[in-house]
Amino acid sequence: MLAEFFALPLKMLALATGALGFSTGAFTEAAISGQAQTAALIIAFLAGVSEMLGQSVILVINRVALYRFLASLAFTGFTYVFTALAWALSAIAVAPLTRLGVLTPNEIAGVIGVVSLAFAPRLLGVFSIAPYFGQALGNILEAFALALAVFGLHAGFGLPLAAAAFCGGAGWVLSYAVRSYLGHLLAKPLRRVRVLVSGSALEKSPQQILDDLARRLKLEDTT
């Protein structure tokens, strides 16, 4: 029973480390195995949690309740899962343009698994709080994830590298456009949801957060 309890975490660890090393086996497994696909979705969720942990100083400064803190982590985690789903669906949508017909709606679970596994670098998103280079690190992790998605489509589904790059890249662009459009369309409702969940709009950059904290400490020292 103990082995069963640790089976999924160990599977996630193996898949994440394999993905970071551009392992063909990891992405092939994510393309065909239901257990691996579940683990990959959890990896995407945890990537969102990691990014939120990087911004959690906002919540600490605002002294939010523990339940709000945990809810904000879960909220961000689910947005990453949504992003993975949008990316995978977009990659399938543009696949016919390659004239290969390899990615079809029947492959949706596998494509979601591969794209979700590509979020493995974003598990390091907690370090995006670092001033000065935090934003650059976030951009590097995003580019790393895109490279892994392209490799994963190539390794997991046998797509030629050019076709995988087209599907992965175009899928990322389409999902980004959809997220940006919906983000703009639903900006006010989403902001209210963020405030309701976490007690903060969570809109400040890491550097702004640290600058605000420094100003607060300075004010406390002068009083």
Coordinates of N, CA and C in Angstrom, one line a residue:
M1 N 0.8 -1.2 0.0 CA 0.0 0.0 0.0 C 0.9 1.3 0.0
L2 N 2.0 1.2 0.7 CA 2.9 2.3 0.8 C 3.5 2.6 -0.6
A3 N 3.8 1.5 -1.3 CA 4.3 1.6 -2.7 C 3.3 2.3 -3.6
E4 N 2.0 1.9 -3.4 CA 1.0 2.6 -4.3 C 0.9 4.0 -4.0
F5 N 1.1 4.4 -2.7 CA 1.0 5.8 -2.3 C 2.0 6.7 -3.0
F6 N 3.2 6.1 -3.0 CA 4.4 6.8 -3.6 C 4.5 6.6 -5.1
A7 N 3.7 5.8 -5.7 CA 3.8 5.5 -7.1 C 3.6 6.7 -8.0
L8 N 2.6 7.5 -7.8 CA 2.3 8.7 -8.6 C 3.4 9.8 -8.4
P9 N 3.8 10.1 -7.1 CA 4.9 11.1 -7.0 C 6.2 10.7 -7.6
L10 N 6.5 9.4 -7.5 CA 7.7 8.9 -8.1 C 7.6 8.9 -9.7
K11 N 6.4 8.6 -10.2 CA 6.2 8.7 -11.6 C 6.4 10.2 -12.1
M12 N 5.8 11.1 -11.3 CA 6.0 12.5 -11.7 C 7.4 13.0 -11.7
L13 N 8.1 12.5 -10.6 CA 9.6 12.9 -10.5 C 10.3 12.3 -11.7
A14 N 10.1 11.1 -12.1 CA 10.8 10.4 -13.2 C 10.5 11.2 -14.5
L15 N 9.2 11.5 -14.7 CA 8.8 12.2 -15.9 C 9.4 13.6 -16.0
A16 N 9.3 14.3 -14.9 CA 9.8 15.7 -14.9 C 11.3 15.7 -15.2
T17 N 12.1 14.8 -14.5 CA 13.5 14.8 -14.7 C 13.9 14.3 -16.1
G18 N 13.1 13.4 -16.6 CA 13.3 12.9 -18.0 C 13.0 14.0 -19.0
A19 N 11.9 14.7 -18.8 CA 11.6 15.8 -19.7 C 12.7 16.9 -19.7
L20 N 13.2 17.3 -18.6 CA 14.2 18.3 -18.5 C 15.5 17.8 -19.2
G21 N 15.7 16.5 -19.4 CA 16.8 16.0 -20.1 C 16.5 15.6 -21.5
F22 N 15.3 16.1 -22.0 CA 14.9 15.7 -23.4 C 14.9 14.2 -23.6
S23 N 14.3 13.5 -22.7 CA 14.2 12.1 -22.8 C 13.0 11.7 -23.7
T24 N 13.4 10.9 -24.8 CA 12.4 10.4 -25.7 C 11.4 9.5 -25.0
G25 N 11.9 8.7 -24.0 CA 11.0 7.7 -23.3 C 10.0 8.4 -22.5
A26 N 10.4 9.6 -21.8 CA 9.4 10.3 -21.0 C 8.2 10.8 -21.8
F27 N 8.5 11.4 -23.0 CA 7.5 12.0 -23.8 C 6.7 10.9 -24.5
T28 N 7.3 9.8 -24.9 CA 6.6 8.7 -25.5 C 5.6 8.1 -24.5
E29 N 6.0 8.0 -23.2 CA 5.1 7.5 -22.2 C 4.0 8.5 -21.9
A30 N 4.3 9.8 -22.0 CA 3.2 10.8 -21.8 C 2.2 10.7 -22.9
A31 N 2.6 10.3 -24.1 CA 1.8 10.2 -25.2 C 0.8 9.0 -25.2
I32 N 1.2 8.0 -24.5 CA 0.4 6.7 -24.6 C -0.1 6.2 -23.3
S33 N 0.4 6.7 -22.2 CA 0.1 6.1 -20.9 C -0.9 7.0 -20.1
G34 N -2.0 6.5 -19.7 CA -3.0 7.3 -18.9 C -2.4 7.7 -17.6
Q35 N -1.6 6.9 -16.9 CA -1.0 7.2 -15.7 C 0.0 8.4 -15.9
A36 N 0.8 8.3 -17.0 CA 1.8 9.3 -17.2 C 1.1 10.6 -17.6
Q37 N -0.1 10.6 -18.3 CA -0.8 11.8 -18.6 C -1.4 12.5 -17.4
T38 N -1.9 11.6 -16.4 CA -2.3 12.2 -15.2 C -1.2 12.9 -14.4
A39 N 0.0 12.2 -14.4 CA 1.1 12.8 -13.7 C 1.6 14.1 -14.4
A40 N 1.5 14.1 -15.7 CA 1.9 15.3 -16.5 C 1.0 16.5 -16.2
L41 N -0.3 16.2 -16.1 CA -1.2 17.3 -15.7 C -1.0 17.8 -14.3
I42 N -0.6 16.9 -13.4 CA -0.3 17.4 -12.0 C 1.0 18.2 -12.1
I43 N 2.0 17.9 -12.9 CA 3.2 18.6 -13.1 C 2.9 20.0 -13.6
A44 N 1.9 20.2 -14.5 CA 1.5 21.5 -15.0 C 0.9 22.3 -13.9
F45 N 0.1 21.6 -13.1 CA -0.6 22.2 -11.9 C 0.5 22.7 -10.9
L46 N 1.4 21.9 -10.6 CA 2.5 22.3 -9.7 C 3.4 23.4 -10.2
A47 N 3.5 23.4 -11.5 CA 4.3 24.5 -12.1 C 3.6 25.9 -11.8
G48 N 2.2 25.9 -11.9 CA 1.5 27.1 -11.5 C 1.7 27.4 -10.0
V49 N 1.6 26.4 -9.2 CA 1.8 26.5 -7.8 C 3.2 27.1 -7.5
S50 N 4.2 26.6 -8.2 CA 5.5 27.1 -8.0 C 5.6 28.6 -8.3
E51 N 5.0 29.0 -9.4 CA 5.0 30.5 -9.8 C 4.3 31.3 -8.7
M52 N 3.2 30.8 -8.2 CA 2.5 31.5 -7.2 C 3.3 31.6 -5.9
L53 N 4.1 30.6 -5.6 CA 5.0 30.6 -4.4 C 6.0 31.7 -4.6
G54 N 6.4 32.0 -5.9 CA 7.4 33.0 -6.1 C 6.8 34.4 -5.9
Q55 N 5.5 34.5 -5.9 CA 4.8 35.8 -5.7 C 4.2 35.8 -4.3
S56 N 4.4 34.8 -3.5 CA 3.6 34.7 -2.3 C 4.0 35.8 -1.3
V57 N 5.1 36.5 -1.5 CA 5.5 37.5 -0.6 C 4.4 38.6 -0.6
I58 N 3.6 38.7 -1.7 CA 2.5 39.6 -1.7 C 1.5 39.2 -0.6
L59 N 1.2 37.9 -0.5 CA 0.3 37.4 0.4 C 0.8 37.5 1.9
V60 N 2.1 37.3 2.0 CA 2.7 37.4 3.3 C 2.6 38.9 3.8
I61 N 3.0 39.8 2.9 CA 2.9 41.2 3.3 C 1.5 41.6 3.7
N62 N 0.5 41.1 3.0 CA -0.9 41.4 3.3 C -1.4 40.6 4.4
R63 N -0.6 39.7 4.9 CA -1.0 38.9 6.1 C -2.4 38.2 5.8
V64 N -2.5 37.5 4.7 CA -3.7 36.8 4.3 C -3.8 35.6 5.1
A65 N -5.1 35.1 5.3 CA -5.3 33.9 6.0 C -4.8 32.7 5.2
L66 N -4.5 31.6 6.0 CA -3.9 30.4 5.4 C -4.8 29.9 4.3
Y67 N -6.1 29.9 4.5 CA -7.0 29.3 3.4 C -6.9 30.1 2.2
R68 N -6.7 31.4 2.3 CA -6.6 32.3 1.1 C -5.3 32.0 0.4
F69 N -4.2 31.8 1.2 CA -2.9 31.5 0.6 C -3.0 30.2 -0.2
L70 N -3.6 29.1 0.4 CA -3.7 27.8 -0.3 C -4.6 28.0 -1.5
A71 N -5.7 28.7 -1.4 CA -6.6 28.9 -2.5 C -5.9 29.6 -3.7
S72 N -5.1 30.6 -3.4 CA -4.4 31.3 -4.4 C -3.4 30.4 -5.2
L73 N -2.8 29.5 -4.4 CA -1.9 28.5 -5.0 C -2.7 27.6 -6.0
A74 N -3.8 27.1 -5.5 CA -4.6 26.2 -6.3 C -5.2 27.0 -7.6
F75 N -5.6 28.2 -7.4 CA -6.1 29.0 -8.5 C -5.1 29.1 -9.6
T76 N -3.8 29.5 -9.3 CA -2.8 29.6 -10.2 C -2.4 28.3 -10.9
G77 N -2.4 27.2 -10.1 CA -2.2 25.9 -10.6 C -3.2 25.5 -11.7
F78 N -4.5 25.8 -11.4 CA -5.5 25.4 -12.4 C -5.4 26.3 -13.7
T79 N -4.9 27.5 -13.5 CA -4.7 28.3 -14.7 C -3.6 27.7 -15.6
Y80 N -2.6 27.1 -15.0 CA -1.6 26.5 -15.8 C -2.1 25.2 -16.5
V81 N -3.0 24.5 -15.8 CA -3.6 23.3 -16.5 C -4.5 23.8 -17.6
F82 N -5.2 24.9 -17.5 CA -6.0 25.4 -18.6 C -5.1 25.8 -19.7
T83 N -4.0 26.4 -19.4 CA -3.0 26.8 -20.5 C -2.5 25.6 -21.2
A84 N -2.2 24.5 -20.5 CA -1.8 23.3 -21.2 C -2.9 22.7 -22.1
L85 N -4.1 22.7 -21.6 CA -5.2 22.2 -22.4 C -5.4 23.1 -23.7
A86 N -5.3 24.4 -23.5 CA -5.5 25.3 -24.7 C -4.4 25.1 -25.7
W87 N -3.1 24.9 -25.2 CA -2.0 24.7 -26.0 C -2.1 23.4 -26.8
A88 N -2.5 22.4 -26.1 CA -2.7 21.1 -26.8 C -3.8 21.1 -27.8
L89 N -4.9 21.7 -27.5 CA -6.0 21.8 -28.5 C -5.6 22.6 -29.7
S90 N -4.8 23.7 -29.4 CA -4.4 24.5 -30.5 C -3.4 23.8 -31.4
A91 N -2.5 23.0 -30.8 CA -1.6 22.2 -31.6 C -2.3 21.2 -32.5
I92 N -3.4 20.6 -32.0 CA -4.2 19.6 -32.8 C -4.9 20.4 -33.9
A93 N -5.4 21.6 -33.6 CA -6.2 22.4 -34.6 C -5.3 22.8 -35.8
V94 N -4.1 23.0 -35.6 CA -3.2 23.5 -36.7 C -2.5 22.3 -37.4
A95 N -2.6 21.1 -36.8 CA -1.9 19.9 -37.3 C -2.3 19.6 -38.8
P96 N -3.5 19.7 -39.2 CA -3.9 19.4 -40.6 C -3.1 20.3 -41.6
L97 N -2.6 21.5 -41.2 CA -1.9 22.4 -42.1 C -0.6 21.8 -42.5
T98 N -0.1 20.8 -41.7 CA 1.2 20.1 -42.0 C 1.0 19.1 -43.1
R99 N -0.3 18.7 -43.4 CA -0.6 17.7 -44.4 C -0.2 16.3 -44.0
L100 N 0.2 16.2 -42.7 CA 0.6 14.8 -42.3 C -0.6 14.1 -41.6
G101 N -1.5 14.9 -41.0 CA -2.6 14.2 -40.3 C -2.3 13.3 -39.2
V102 N -1.1 13.6 -38.6 CA -0.7 12.7 -37.4 C -1.5 13.0 -36.2
L103 N -1.6 14.3 -35.9 CA -2.3 14.7 -34.7 C -3.8 14.8 -35.0
T104 N -4.6 14.0 -34.4 CA -6.1 14.1 -34.6 C -6.8 14.2 -33.3
P105 N -8.1 14.5 -33.3 CA -8.8 14.5 -32.0 C -8.7 13.2 -31.2
N106 N -8.5 12.1 -31.9 CA -8.3 10.8 -31.1 C -7.0 10.8 -30.3
E107 N -6.1 11.7 -30.6 CA -4.8 11.8 -29.9 C -4.8 12.9 -28.8
I108 N -6.0 13.4 -28.5 CA -6.0 14.6 -27.6 C -5.4 14.3 -26.3
A109 N -5.7 13.1 -25.7 CA -5.2 12.8 -24.4 C -3.7 12.7 -24.4
G110 N -3.1 12.2 -25.5 CA -1.7 12.1 -25.6 C -1.0 13.4 -25.8
V111 N -1.6 14.3 -26.6 CA -1.1 15.6 -26.9 C -1.1 16.4 -25.6
I112 N -2.2 16.3 -24.8 CA -2.3 17.0 -23.6 C -1.2 16.6 -22.6
G113 N -1.0 15.2 -22.6 CA 0.1 14.7 -21.7 C 1.4 15.2 -22.1
V114 N 1.7 15.3 -23.4 CA 3.0 15.7 -23.9 C 3.2 17.2 -23.5
V115 N 2.2 18.0 -23.9 CA 2.3 19.5 -23.6 C 2.4 19.8 -22.1
S116 N 1.6 19.1 -21.3 CA 1.6 19.3 -19.9 C 3.0 18.9 -19.3
L117 N 3.6 17.8 -19.8 CA 4.9 17.5 -19.4 C 6.0 18.5 -19.7
A118 N 5.7 19.2 -20.8 CA 6.6 20.3 -21.3 C 6.7 21.4 -20.3
F119 N 5.7 21.5 -19.3 CA 5.7 22.5 -18.3 C 6.7 22.2 -17.2
A120 N 7.5 21.1 -17.3 CA 8.4 20.8 -16.2 C 9.4 21.9 -15.9
P121 N 9.9 22.7 -16.8 CA 10.8 23.7 -16.4 C 10.2 24.8 -15.5
R122 N 8.9 25.0 -15.7 CA 8.1 26.0 -14.9 C 8.0 25.6 -13.5
L123 N 8.4 24.4 -13.1 CA 8.5 24.0 -11.7 C 9.5 24.9 -11.0
L124 N 10.4 25.5 -11.7 CA 11.4 26.4 -11.1 C 10.9 27.8 -11.1
G125 N 9.6 28.0 -11.4 CA 9.0 29.3 -11.4 C 9.0 30.1 -10.1
V126 N 9.2 29.3 -9.0 CA 9.3 30.0 -7.7 C 10.5 31.0 -7.6
F127 N 11.5 30.8 -8.4 CA 12.6 31.7 -8.4 C 12.4 33.0 -9.2
S128 N 11.2 33.1 -9.8 CA 10.9 34.3 -10.6 C 10.7 35.5 -9.7
I129 N 10.7 35.3 -8.3 CA 10.6 36.4 -7.4 C 11.9 37.2 -7.3
A130 N 13.0 36.6 -7.8 CA 14.3 37.2 -7.7 C 14.3 38.5 -8.4
P131 N 14.8 39.6 -7.8 CA 14.8 40.9 -8.4 C 15.8 40.9 -9.6
Y132 N 15.5 41.8 -10.5 CA 16.4 42.1 -11.6 C 16.4 41.0 -12.7
F133 N 16.7 39.7 -12.3 CA 16.7 38.7 -13.3 C 15.5 37.7 -13.2
G134 N 14.5 38.0 -12.3 CA 13.4 37.1 -12.2 C 12.5 37.1 -13.5
Q135 N 12.3 38.2 -14.1 CA 11.5 38.2 -15.3 C 12.2 37.5 -16.4
A136 N 13.6 37.7 -16.5 CA 14.4 37.1 -17.5 C 14.3 35.6 -17.3
L137 N 14.4 35.1 -16.1 CA 14.3 33.7 -15.8 C 13.0 33.1 -16.3
G138 N 11.9 33.9 -16.0 CA 10.6 33.4 -16.5 C 10.5 33.3 -18.0
N139 N 11.1 34.2 -18.7 CA 11.2 34.1 -20.2 C 12.0 32.9 -20.6
I140 N 13.1 32.6 -19.9 CA 13.9 31.5 -20.2 C 13.1 30.2 -20.0
L141 N 12.4 30.1 -18.9 CA 11.6 28.9 -18.6 C 10.5 28.7 -19.6
E142 N 9.9 29.8 -20.1 CA 8.9 29.7 -21.1 C 9.5 29.2 -22.4
A143 N 10.6 29.7 -22.8 CA 11.3 29.2 -24.0 C 11.7 27.7 -23.9
F144 N 12.1 27.3 -22.7 CA 12.5 26.0 -22.5 C 11.3 25.1 -22.6
A145 N 10.1 25.5 -22.1 CA 8.9 24.7 -22.2 C 8.5 24.6 -23.6
L146 N 8.6 25.6 -24.4 CA 8.2 25.6 -25.8 C 9.1 24.6 -26.5
A147 N 10.4 24.6 -26.2 CA 11.4 23.7 -26.9 C 11.0 22.2 -26.5
L148 N 10.6 22.0 -25.3 CA 10.2 20.7 -24.8 C 8.9 20.2 -25.5
A149 N 8.0 21.1 -25.7 CA 6.7 20.8 -26.3 C 7.0 20.3 -27.8
V150 N 7.9 21.0 -28.5 CA 8.3 20.7 -29.8 C 8.9 19.3 -29.8
F151 N 9.9 19.1 -29.0 CA 10.6 17.8 -28.9 C 9.6 16.7 -28.5
G152 N 8.7 17.0 -27.6 CA 7.7 16.0 -27.2 C 6.8 15.6 -28.3
L153 N 6.4 16.5 -29.1 CA 5.5 16.1 -30.2 C 6.3 15.3 -31.3
H154 N 7.6 15.6 -31.4 CA 8.4 14.9 -32.3 C 8.7 13.5 -31.8
A155 N 9.0 13.4 -30.5 CA 9.4 12.1 -29.9 C 8.2 11.2 -29.6
G156 N 7.1 11.8 -29.1 CA 5.9 11.1 -28.7 C 5.0 10.6 -29.9
F157 N 5.0 11.4 -31.0 CA 4.1 11.1 -32.1 C 4.8 10.8 -33.4
G158 N 6.1 10.9 -33.4 CA 6.8 10.6 -34.6 C 6.7 11.7 -35.7
L159 N 6.3 12.9 -35.3 CA 6.2 14.0 -36.2 C 7.6 14.4 -36.7
P160 N 7.8 14.7 -37.9 CA 9.1 15.3 -38.3 C 9.3 16.6 -37.5
L161 N 10.6 16.9 -37.3 CA 10.9 18.0 -36.4 C 10.3 19.3 -36.9
A162 N 10.3 19.6 -38.2 CA 9.7 20.8 -38.7 C 8.2 20.9 -38.4
A163 N 7.5 19.7 -38.6 CA 6.1 19.7 -38.3 C 5.8 19.8 -36.8
A164 N 6.6 19.2 -36.0 CA 6.5 19.4 -34.6 C 6.7 20.8 -34.1
A165 N 7.7 21.5 -34.8 CA 7.9 22.9 -34.4 C 6.8 23.7 -34.8
F166 N 6.2 23.4 -36.0 CA 5.0 24.2 -36.5 C 3.8 24.0 -35.5
C167 N 3.5 22.7 -35.2 CA 2.4 22.4 -34.3 C 2.6 23.0 -32.9
G168 N 3.8 22.8 -32.4 CA 4.1 23.3 -31.0 C 4.1 24.8 -31.0
G169 N 4.8 25.4 -32.0 CA 4.9 26.8 -32.0 C 3.6 27.5 -32.3
A170 N 2.9 27.1 -33.3 CA 1.6 27.7 -33.7 C 0.6 27.4 -32.6
G171 N 0.7 26.2 -32.0 CA -0.2 26.0 -30.9 C 0.0 26.9 -29.7
W172 N 1.3 27.2 -29.4 CA 1.6 28.1 -28.4 C 1.1 29.5 -28.7
V173 N 1.3 30.0 -30.0 CA 0.8 31.3 -30.4 C -0.7 31.4 -30.3
L174 N -1.4 30.4 -30.8 CA -2.9 30.4 -30.7 C -3.4 30.4 -29.3
S175 N -2.8 29.5 -28.4 CA -3.2 29.5 -27.0 C -2.9 30.8 -26.3
Y176 N -1.7 31.4 -26.7 CA -1.4 32.7 -26.1 C -2.4 33.8 -26.5
A177 N -2.8 33.7 -27.8 CA -3.7 34.7 -28.3 C -5.1 34.6 -27.6
V178 N -5.5 33.3 -27.5 CA -6.8 33.1 -26.8 C -6.8 33.5 -25.4
R179 N -5.6 33.2 -24.7 CA -5.5 33.6 -23.3 C -5.5 35.1 -23.1
S180 N -4.8 35.7 -24.1 CA -4.7 37.2 -24.0 C -6.0 37.8 -24.3
Y181 N -6.7 37.3 -25.3 CA -8.1 37.8 -25.6 C -9.0 37.6 -24.4
L182 N -9.1 36.4 -23.9 CA -9.9 36.1 -22.8 C -9.5 36.9 -21.5
G183 N -8.2 37.1 -21.4 CA -7.7 37.9 -20.2 C -8.1 39.3 -20.3
H184 N -8.1 39.9 -21.5 CA -8.6 41.2 -21.7 C -10.1 41.3 -21.6
L185 N -10.8 40.3 -22.2 CA -12.3 40.3 -22.1 C -12.8 40.2 -20.7
L186 N -12.1 39.3 -19.9 CA -12.5 39.0 -18.6 C -11.7 39.6 -17.5
A187 N -11.0 40.7 -17.9 CA -10.0 41.3 -16.9 C -10.6 41.7 -15.6
K188 N -11.7 42.4 -15.7 CA -12.4 42.8 -14.4 C -12.9 41.7 -13.6
P189 N -13.7 40.7 -14.2 CA -14.1 39.5 -13.4 C -12.9 38.7 -12.8
L190 N -11.9 38.5 -13.6 CA -10.7 37.8 -13.1 C -10.0 38.5 -12.0
R191 N -10.0 39.8 -12.1 CA -9.3 40.6 -11.0 C -10.1 40.4 -9.8
R192 N -11.5 40.5 -9.9 CA -12.3 40.3 -8.7 C -12.1 38.9 -8.1
V193 N -12.0 37.9 -9.0 CA -11.8 36.5 -8.5 C -10.4 36.5 -7.8
R194 N -9.4 37.1 -8.3 CA -8.1 37.0 -7.7 C -8.1 37.7 -6.3
V195 N -8.8 38.8 -6.2 CA -8.9 39.6 -5.0 C -9.7 38.7 -4.0
L196 N -10.8 38.1 -4.5 CA -11.7 37.3 -3.6 C -10.9 36.1 -3.1
V197 N -10.1 35.5 -3.9 CA -9.3 34.3 -3.5 C -8.2 34.6 -2.6
S198 N -7.4 35.6 -3.0 CA -6.1 35.8 -2.3 C -6.1 37.1 -1.5
G199 N -7.1 38.0 -1.7 CA -7.1 39.2 -1.0 C -6.2 40.3 -1.7
S200 N -5.6 39.9 -2.8 CA -4.8 40.9 -3.6 C -5.0 40.6 -5.1
A201 N -4.8 41.7 -5.9 CA -4.9 41.5 -7.3 C -3.7 40.8 -7.9
L202 N -2.6 40.6 -7.2 CA -1.4 39.9 -7.6 C -0.9 40.4 -9.0
E203 N -0.9 41.7 -9.1 CA -0.5 42.4 -10.4 C 0.9 43.0 -10.4
K204 N 1.6 43.0 -9.2 CA 2.9 43.6 -9.1 C 4.0 42.7 -9.6
S205 N 5.1 43.3 -10.1 CA 6.3 42.5 -10.5 C 7.1 42.2 -9.2
P206 N 8.0 41.2 -9.3 CA 8.8 40.9 -8.1 C 9.6 42.2 -7.6
Q207 N 10.1 43.0 -8.6 CA 10.9 44.1 -8.2 C 10.0 45.2 -7.5
Q208 N 8.8 45.4 -8.0 CA 7.8 46.3 -7.3 C 7.5 45.8 -5.9
I209 N 7.3 44.5 -5.8 CA 7.0 43.9 -4.5 C 8.1 44.3 -3.5
L210 N 9.4 44.0 -3.9 CA 10.5 44.3 -3.0 C 10.7 45.8 -2.7
D211 N 10.4 46.6 -3.7 CA 10.5 48.0 -3.5 C 9.5 48.5 -2.5
D212 N 8.2 48.0 -2.6 CA 7.2 48.3 -1.6 C 7.6 47.9 -0.2
L213 N 8.2 46.6 -0.2 CA 8.6 46.1 1.1 C 9.7 47.0 1.7
A214 N 10.6 47.4 0.9 CA 11.7 48.3 1.4 C 11.2 49.6 1.9
R215 N 10.2 50.2 1.2 CA 9.6 51.4 1.6 C 8.8 51.3 3.0
R216 N 8.2 50.1 3.1 CA 7.5 49.9 4.4 C 8.5 49.8 5.5
L217 N 9.5 49.1 5.3 CA 10.5 48.9 6.4 C 11.2 50.3 6.7
K218 N 11.4 51.1 5.7 CA 12.0 52.4 5.9 C 11.0 53.3 6.7
L219 N 9.7 53.2 6.4 CA 8.7 54.0 7.2 C 8.7 53.5 8.6
E220 N 8.8 52.2 8.8 CA 8.7 51.7 10.2 C 10.0 52.1 11.0
D221 N 11.1 52.2 10.3 CA 12.3 52.7 11.0 C 12.3 54.1 11.4
T222 N 11.6 54.9 10.6 CA 11.5 56.4 10.9 C 10.4 56.7 11.9
T223 N 9.6 55.8 12.2 CA 8.5 56.0 13.2 C 8.9 55.5 14.6

